[in-house]
Amino acid sequence: MEEIKVAIADDHKIFRKGVILSMRAYTNIKFVMEAENGEELLAKIPESQPDVILCDLKMPVKDGIDTTKLITKNFPGIRVIILTMYEDERFVGHLMDCGAAGYLLKSTEPAEIRKAIMDVVRTGFYLNPFVNKVLIKKNYSKQKFNPNLTTEVVLSEREKEVLTLVCMEFTAAEIAAKMDISSRTVEAIKDRLMERFGVKNSVGLVFYAMKNSLID
């Protein structure tokens, strides 16, 4: 399995070292960088070039929210997983809107952290029960979507099939193979749907599709 390069940003050194130590058994995951705050993290990204970043929320100098926004803008190929002690549902929707690919609590077991890392690399997002609970309570939809009974979302058969497979966590390459089209065509359809729905990434597509019953 191809090696995944991971960075971690947290102002508590003991916690950073603990996470790195707990993930040592997973040989395909390599920690390439540590940072004490968002500013240090952003400065080190060009040299370390991580695939995934585990990022705390509350950090000095630059917090996890601003850092996630800047990573999404300046390094769109890097996936950010929030790893925090804040079990506040309001943060989940906001961080996903900022471009985060997943949201984990610091009590999360190493096996789930590994799964989250693997999933965001493979599909672009990771949804766990905590995030799903936010969807059920509609906290996120209230921030993202204003219902309009006069406007019906109509999808072509190809758009619906791509959206369904995205929600099933298939990658663009896997979707292309299943539909017998090119990966570039899949990405173009995803980009078109994101523009129509007003979302920024695959997470947004999944949330929107679920909340608006766009898939069976």
mmCIF file of C-alpha atoms in Angstrom:
data_model
loop_
_atom_site.group_PDB
_atom_site.id
_atom_site.type_symbol
_atom_site.label_atom_id
_atom_site.label_comp_id
_atom_site.label_asym_id
_atom_site.label_seq_id
_atom_site.Cartn_x
_atom_site.Cartn_y
_atom_site.Cartn_z
ATOM 1 C CA MET A 1 0.000 0.000 0.000
ATOM 2 C CA GLU A 2 1.308 3.442 -0.919
ATOM 3 C CA GLU A 3 2.720 5.495 1.949
ATOM 4 C CA ILE A 4 0.576 8.344 3.248
ATOM 5 C CA LYS A 5 2.419 11.394 4.557
ATOM 6 C CA VAL A 6 0.782 12.962 7.601
ATOM 7 C CA ALA A 7 1.379 16.162 9.559
ATOM 8 C CA ILE A 8 0.012 17.035 12.986
ATOM 9 C CA ALA A 9 -0.597 20.498 14.440
ATOM 10 C CA ASP A 10 -1.294 20.819 18.153
ATOM 11 C CA ASP A 11 0.159 23.114 20.799
ATOM 12 C CA HIS A 12 0.570 20.239 23.273
ATOM 13 C CA LYS A 13 3.781 18.367 22.512
ATOM 14 C CA ILE A 14 2.855 15.386 24.677
ATOM 15 C CA PHE A 15 -0.387 14.911 22.757
ATOM 16 C CA ARG A 16 1.378 15.173 19.377
ATOM 17 C CA LYS A 17 3.954 12.586 20.408
ATOM 18 C CA GLY A 18 1.228 10.340 21.788
ATOM 19 C CA VAL A 19 -0.695 10.362 18.517
ATOM 20 C CA ILE A 20 2.451 9.647 16.508
ATOM 21 C CA LEU A 21 3.407 6.798 18.842
ATOM 22 C CA SER A 22 -0.102 5.312 18.736
ATOM 23 C CA MET A 23 -0.007 5.219 14.925
ATOM 24 C CA ARG A 24 3.408 3.575 14.686
ATOM 25 C CA ALA A 25 1.877 0.138 14.046
ATOM 26 C CA TYR A 26 0.390 1.354 10.768
ATOM 27 C CA THR A 27 3.387 1.153 8.490
ATOM 28 C CA ASN A 28 1.762 2.890 5.519
ATOM 29 C CA ILE A 29 1.287 6.088 7.556
ATOM 30 C CA LYS A 30 4.362 8.275 7.973
ATOM 31 C CA PHE A 31 4.410 11.442 10.067
ATOM 32 C CA VAL A 32 6.531 13.957 8.194
ATOM 33 C CA MET A 33 5.965 17.080 10.252
ATOM 34 C CA GLU A 34 4.821 18.500 13.586
ATOM 35 C CA ALA A 35 3.712 22.056 14.358
ATOM 36 C CA GLU A 36 2.682 23.924 17.501
ATOM 37 C CA ASN A 37 0.263 26.281 15.758
ATOM 38 C CA GLY A 38 -1.319 27.061 12.424
ATOM 39 C CA GLU A 39 1.289 29.578 11.374
ATOM 40 C CA GLU A 40 4.131 27.123 11.875
ATOM 41 C CA LEU A 41 2.132 24.437 10.077
ATOM 42 C CA LEU A 42 1.536 26.622 7.021
ATOM 43 C CA ALA A 43 5.212 27.583 6.870
ATOM 44 C CA LYS A 44 6.316 23.938 6.899
ATOM 45 C CA ILE A 45 3.850 22.563 4.361
ATOM 46 C CA PRO A 46 5.871 23.377 1.203
ATOM 47 C CA GLU A 47 8.876 21.439 2.481
ATOM 48 C CA SER A 48 7.109 18.451 4.068
ATOM 49 C CA GLN A 49 4.253 18.178 1.526
ATOM 50 C CA PRO A 50 1.855 16.070 3.637
ATOM 51 C CA ASP A 51 -1.144 14.285 2.139
ATOM 52 C CA VAL A 52 -3.199 14.655 5.322
ATOM 53 C CA ILE A 53 -3.044 17.039 8.270
ATOM 54 C CA LEU A 54 -4.392 16.298 11.750
ATOM 55 C CA CYS A 55 -5.201 19.747 13.109
ATOM 56 C CA ASP A 56 -6.306 20.944 16.525
ATOM 57 C CA LEU A 57 -8.795 23.805 16.810
ATOM 58 C CA LYS A 58 -7.542 25.884 19.719
ATOM 59 C CA MET A 59 -3.918 26.861 19.075
ATOM 60 C CA PRO A 60 -1.942 30.056 19.704
ATOM 61 C CA VAL A 61 -0.896 32.455 16.915
ATOM 62 C CA LYS A 62 -3.277 30.954 14.342
ATOM 63 C CA ASP A 63 -6.137 28.635 15.284
ATOM 64 C CA GLY A 64 -7.426 25.584 13.454
ATOM 65 C CA ILE A 65 -10.337 27.362 11.804
ATOM 66 C CA ASP A 66 -8.245 30.018 10.056
ATOM 67 C CA THR A 67 -5.589 27.428 9.285
ATOM 68 C CA THR A 68 -8.090 25.093 7.627
ATOM 69 C CA LYS A 69 -9.399 27.927 5.469
ATOM 70 C CA LEU A 70 -5.901 28.819 4.302
ATOM 71 C CA ILE A 71 -4.923 25.216 3.593
ATOM 72 C CA THR A 72 -8.085 24.691 1.558
ATOM 73 C CA LYS A 73 -7.351 27.852 -0.426
ATOM 74 C CA ASN A 74 -3.595 27.495 -0.911
ATOM 75 C CA PHE A 75 -3.086 23.716 -0.799
ATOM 76 C CA PRO A 76 -6.332 22.198 -2.154
ATOM 77 C CA GLY A 77 -4.779 18.755 -2.586
ATOM 78 C CA ILE A 78 -4.142 18.369 1.149
ATOM 79 C CA ARG A 79 -6.891 16.885 3.323
ATOM 80 C CA VAL A 80 -7.453 18.356 6.789
ATOM 81 C CA ILE A 81 -8.877 16.242 9.596
ATOM 82 C CA ILE A 82 -9.821 18.209 12.695
ATOM 83 C CA LEU A 83 -8.657 16.442 15.863
ATOM 84 C CA THR A 84 -9.982 18.325 18.851
ATOM 85 C CA MET A 85 -11.465 18.154 22.332
ATOM 86 C CA TYR A 86 -14.423 20.351 21.281
ATOM 87 C CA GLU A 87 -17.511 18.147 21.095
ATOM 88 C CA ASP A 88 -19.650 21.025 19.866
ATOM 89 C CA GLU A 89 -21.908 20.344 16.899
ATOM 90 C CA ARG A 90 -21.703 23.948 15.737
ATOM 91 C CA PHE A 91 -18.004 23.498 15.015
ATOM 92 C CA VAL A 92 -18.594 20.472 12.800
ATOM 93 C CA GLY A 93 -20.664 22.189 10.134
ATOM 94 C CA HIS A 94 -18.508 25.290 10.189
ATOM 95 C CA LEU A 95 -15.251 23.375 9.800
ATOM 96 C CA MET A 96 -16.683 21.255 6.971
ATOM 97 C CA ASP A 97 -17.757 24.462 5.282
ATOM 98 C CA CYS A 98 -14.211 25.758 5.694
ATOM 99 C CA GLY A 99 -12.915 22.718 3.817
ATOM 100 C CA ALA A 100 -12.166 20.134 6.506
ATOM 101 C CA ALA A 101 -12.478 16.541 5.303
ATOM 102 C CA GLY A 102 -13.259 15.051 8.714
ATOM 103 C CA TYR A 103 -13.832 15.882 12.376
ATOM 104 C CA LEU A 104 -12.540 13.670 15.204
ATOM 105 C CA LEU A 105 -12.459 14.033 18.958
ATOM 106 C CA LYS A 106 -9.217 13.569 20.866
ATOM 107 C CA SER A 107 -10.746 10.548 22.594
ATOM 108 C CA THR A 108 -10.823 8.750 19.229
ATOM 109 C CA GLU A 109 -9.079 5.370 19.081
ATOM 110 C CA PRO A 110 -5.963 5.082 16.858
ATOM 111 C CA ALA A 111 -7.762 2.596 14.594
ATOM 112 C CA GLU A 112 -10.413 5.190 13.749
ATOM 113 C CA ILE A 113 -7.804 7.884 13.174
ATOM 114 C CA ARG A 114 -6.150 5.515 10.711
ATOM 115 C CA LYS A 115 -9.481 4.829 9.000
ATOM 116 C CA ALA A 116 -10.153 8.553 8.730
ATOM 117 C CA ILE A 117 -6.736 9.140 7.174
ATOM 118 C CA MET A 118 -7.249 6.308 4.706
ATOM 119 C CA ASP A 119 -10.764 7.439 3.773
ATOM 120 C CA VAL A 120 -9.916 11.092 3.168
ATOM 121 C CA VAL A 121 -7.062 10.062 0.895
ATOM 122 C CA ARG A 122 -9.259 7.607 -0.991
ATOM 123 C CA THR A 123 -12.554 9.517 -1.183
ATOM 124 C CA GLY A 124 -11.881 13.063 0.027
ATOM 125 C CA PHE A 125 -13.901 12.840 3.239
ATOM 126 C CA TYR A 126 -14.623 10.825 6.385
ATOM 127 C CA LEU A 127 -18.020 10.735 8.067
ATOM 128 C CA ASN A 128 -18.277 9.204 11.542
ATOM 129 C CA PRO A 129 -21.306 8.852 13.864
ATOM 130 C CA PHE A 130 -20.608 12.211 15.519
ATOM 131 C CA VAL A 131 -20.719 14.059 12.191
ATOM 132 C CA ASN A 132 -23.757 12.053 11.085
ATOM 133 C CA LYS A 133 -25.537 13.110 14.272
ATOM 134 C CA VAL A 134 -25.045 16.710 13.230
ATOM 135 C CA LEU A 135 -26.688 15.929 9.899
ATOM 136 C CA ILE A 136 -29.647 14.283 11.576
ATOM 137 C CA LYS A 137 -30.203 17.286 13.827
ATOM 138 C CA LYS A 138 -30.023 19.532 10.777
ATOM 139 C CA ASN A 139 -27.583 21.957 12.387
ATOM 140 C CA TYR A 140 -25.444 21.889 9.295
ATOM 141 C CA SER A 141 -28.332 22.180 6.837
ATOM 142 C CA LYS A 142 -29.627 25.281 8.618
ATOM 143 C CA GLN A 143 -26.300 26.970 7.964
ATOM 144 C CA LYS A 144 -25.967 25.790 4.394
ATOM 145 C CA PHE A 145 -29.408 25.582 2.822
ATOM 146 C CA ASN A 146 -32.498 27.783 2.699
ATOM 147 C CA PRO A 147 -35.475 25.697 1.484
ATOM 148 C CA ASN A 148 -37.232 26.942 -1.622
ATOM 149 C CA LEU A 149 -40.433 25.095 -2.524
ATOM 150 C CA THR A 150 -40.554 26.675 -5.969
ATOM 151 C CA THR A 151 -37.171 25.327 -7.022
ATOM 152 C CA GLU A 152 -36.699 21.643 -7.763
ATOM 153 C CA VAL A 153 -33.236 20.201 -8.184
ATOM 154 C CA VAL A 154 -33.231 18.169 -11.379
ATOM 155 C CA LEU A 155 -30.276 15.896 -12.099
ATOM 156 C CA SER A 156 -29.424 14.071 -15.272
ATOM 157 C CA GLU A 157 -29.053 10.302 -15.003
ATOM 158 C CA ARG A 158 -25.276 10.632 -15.262
ATOM 159 C CA GLU A 159 -25.144 13.354 -12.583
ATOM 160 C CA LYS A 160 -27.315 11.276 -10.271
ATOM 161 C CA GLU A 161 -25.140 8.199 -10.773
ATOM 162 C CA VAL A 162 -21.942 10.141 -10.046
ATOM 163 C CA LEU A 163 -23.497 11.747 -6.970
ATOM 164 C CA THR A 164 -24.710 8.375 -5.695
ATOM 165 C CA LEU A 165 -21.264 6.829 -6.081
ATOM 166 C CA VAL A 166 -19.613 9.822 -4.378
ATOM 167 C CA CYS A 167 -21.948 9.291 -1.416
ATOM 168 C CA MET A 168 -20.916 5.623 -1.402
ATOM 169 C CA GLU A 169 -17.293 6.798 -0.950
ATOM 170 C CA PHE A 170 -15.971 5.713 -4.354
ATOM 171 C CA THR A 171 -13.028 7.653 -5.754
ATOM 172 C CA ALA A 172 -13.144 9.474 -9.087
ATOM 173 C CA ALA A 173 -11.093 6.700 -10.677
ATOM 174 C CA GLU A 174 -13.406 4.006 -9.298
ATOM 175 C CA ILE A 175 -16.481 5.924 -10.465
ATOM 176 C CA ALA A 176 -14.952 6.327 -13.916
ATOM 177 C CA ALA A 177 -14.333 2.589 -14.148
ATOM 178 C CA LYS A 178 -17.878 1.722 -13.041
ATOM 179 C CA MET A 179 -19.477 4.187 -15.478
ATOM 180 C CA ASP A 180 -17.034 3.559 -18.334
ATOM 181 C CA ILE A 181 -16.092 7.227 -18.588
ATOM 182 C CA SER A 182 -12.863 9.125 -17.918
ATOM 183 C CA SER A 183 -11.779 10.369 -14.495
ATOM 184 C CA ARG A 184 -11.656 13.859 -15.992
ATOM 185 C CA THR A 185 -15.347 13.585 -16.901
ATOM 186 C CA VAL A 186 -16.174 12.472 -13.360
ATOM 187 C CA GLU A 187 -14.291 15.430 -11.886
ATOM 188 C CA ALA A 188 -16.051 17.795 -14.309
ATOM 189 C CA ILE A 189 -19.454 16.467 -13.210
ATOM 190 C CA LYS A 190 -18.490 16.807 -9.548
ATOM 191 C CA ASP A 191 -17.282 20.387 -10.123
ATOM 192 C CA ARG A 192 -20.545 21.238 -11.896
ATOM 193 C CA LEU A 193 -22.609 19.806 -9.058
ATOM 194 C CA MET A 194 -20.562 21.648 -6.419
ATOM 195 C CA GLU A 195 -21.110 24.909 -8.279
ATOM 196 C CA ARG A 196 -24.860 24.279 -8.587
ATOM 197 C CA PHE A 197 -25.271 23.303 -4.932
ATOM 198 C CA GLY A 198 -22.999 26.038 -3.583
ATOM 199 C CA VAL A 199 -20.646 23.629 -1.807
ATOM 200 C CA LYS A 200 -16.859 23.453 -1.815
ATOM 201 C CA ASN A 201 -15.924 19.774 -1.725
ATOM 202 C CA SER A 202 -17.093 16.159 -1.706
ATOM 203 C CA VAL A 203 -18.229 16.484 1.912
ATOM 204 C CA GLY A 204 -20.544 19.288 0.878
ATOM 205 C CA LEU A 205 -21.931 17.182 -1.972
ATOM 206 C CA VAL A 206 -22.717 14.313 0.414
ATOM 207 C CA PHE A 207 -24.377 16.611 2.955
ATOM 208 C CA TYR A 208 -26.461 18.350 0.308
ATOM 209 C CA ALA A 209 -27.543 15.104 -1.338
ATOM 210 C CA MET A 210 -28.571 13.563 1.987
ATOM 211 C CA LYS A 211 -30.487 16.593 3.201
ATOM 212 C CA ASN A 212 -32.325 17.120 -0.068
ATOM 213 C CA SER A 213 -33.035 13.432 -0.822
ATOM 214 C CA LEU A 214 -31.279 13.600 -4.175
ATOM 215 C CA ILE A 215 -30.231 9.949 -4.106
ATOM 216 C CA ASP A 216 -32.221 6.770 -3.477
#
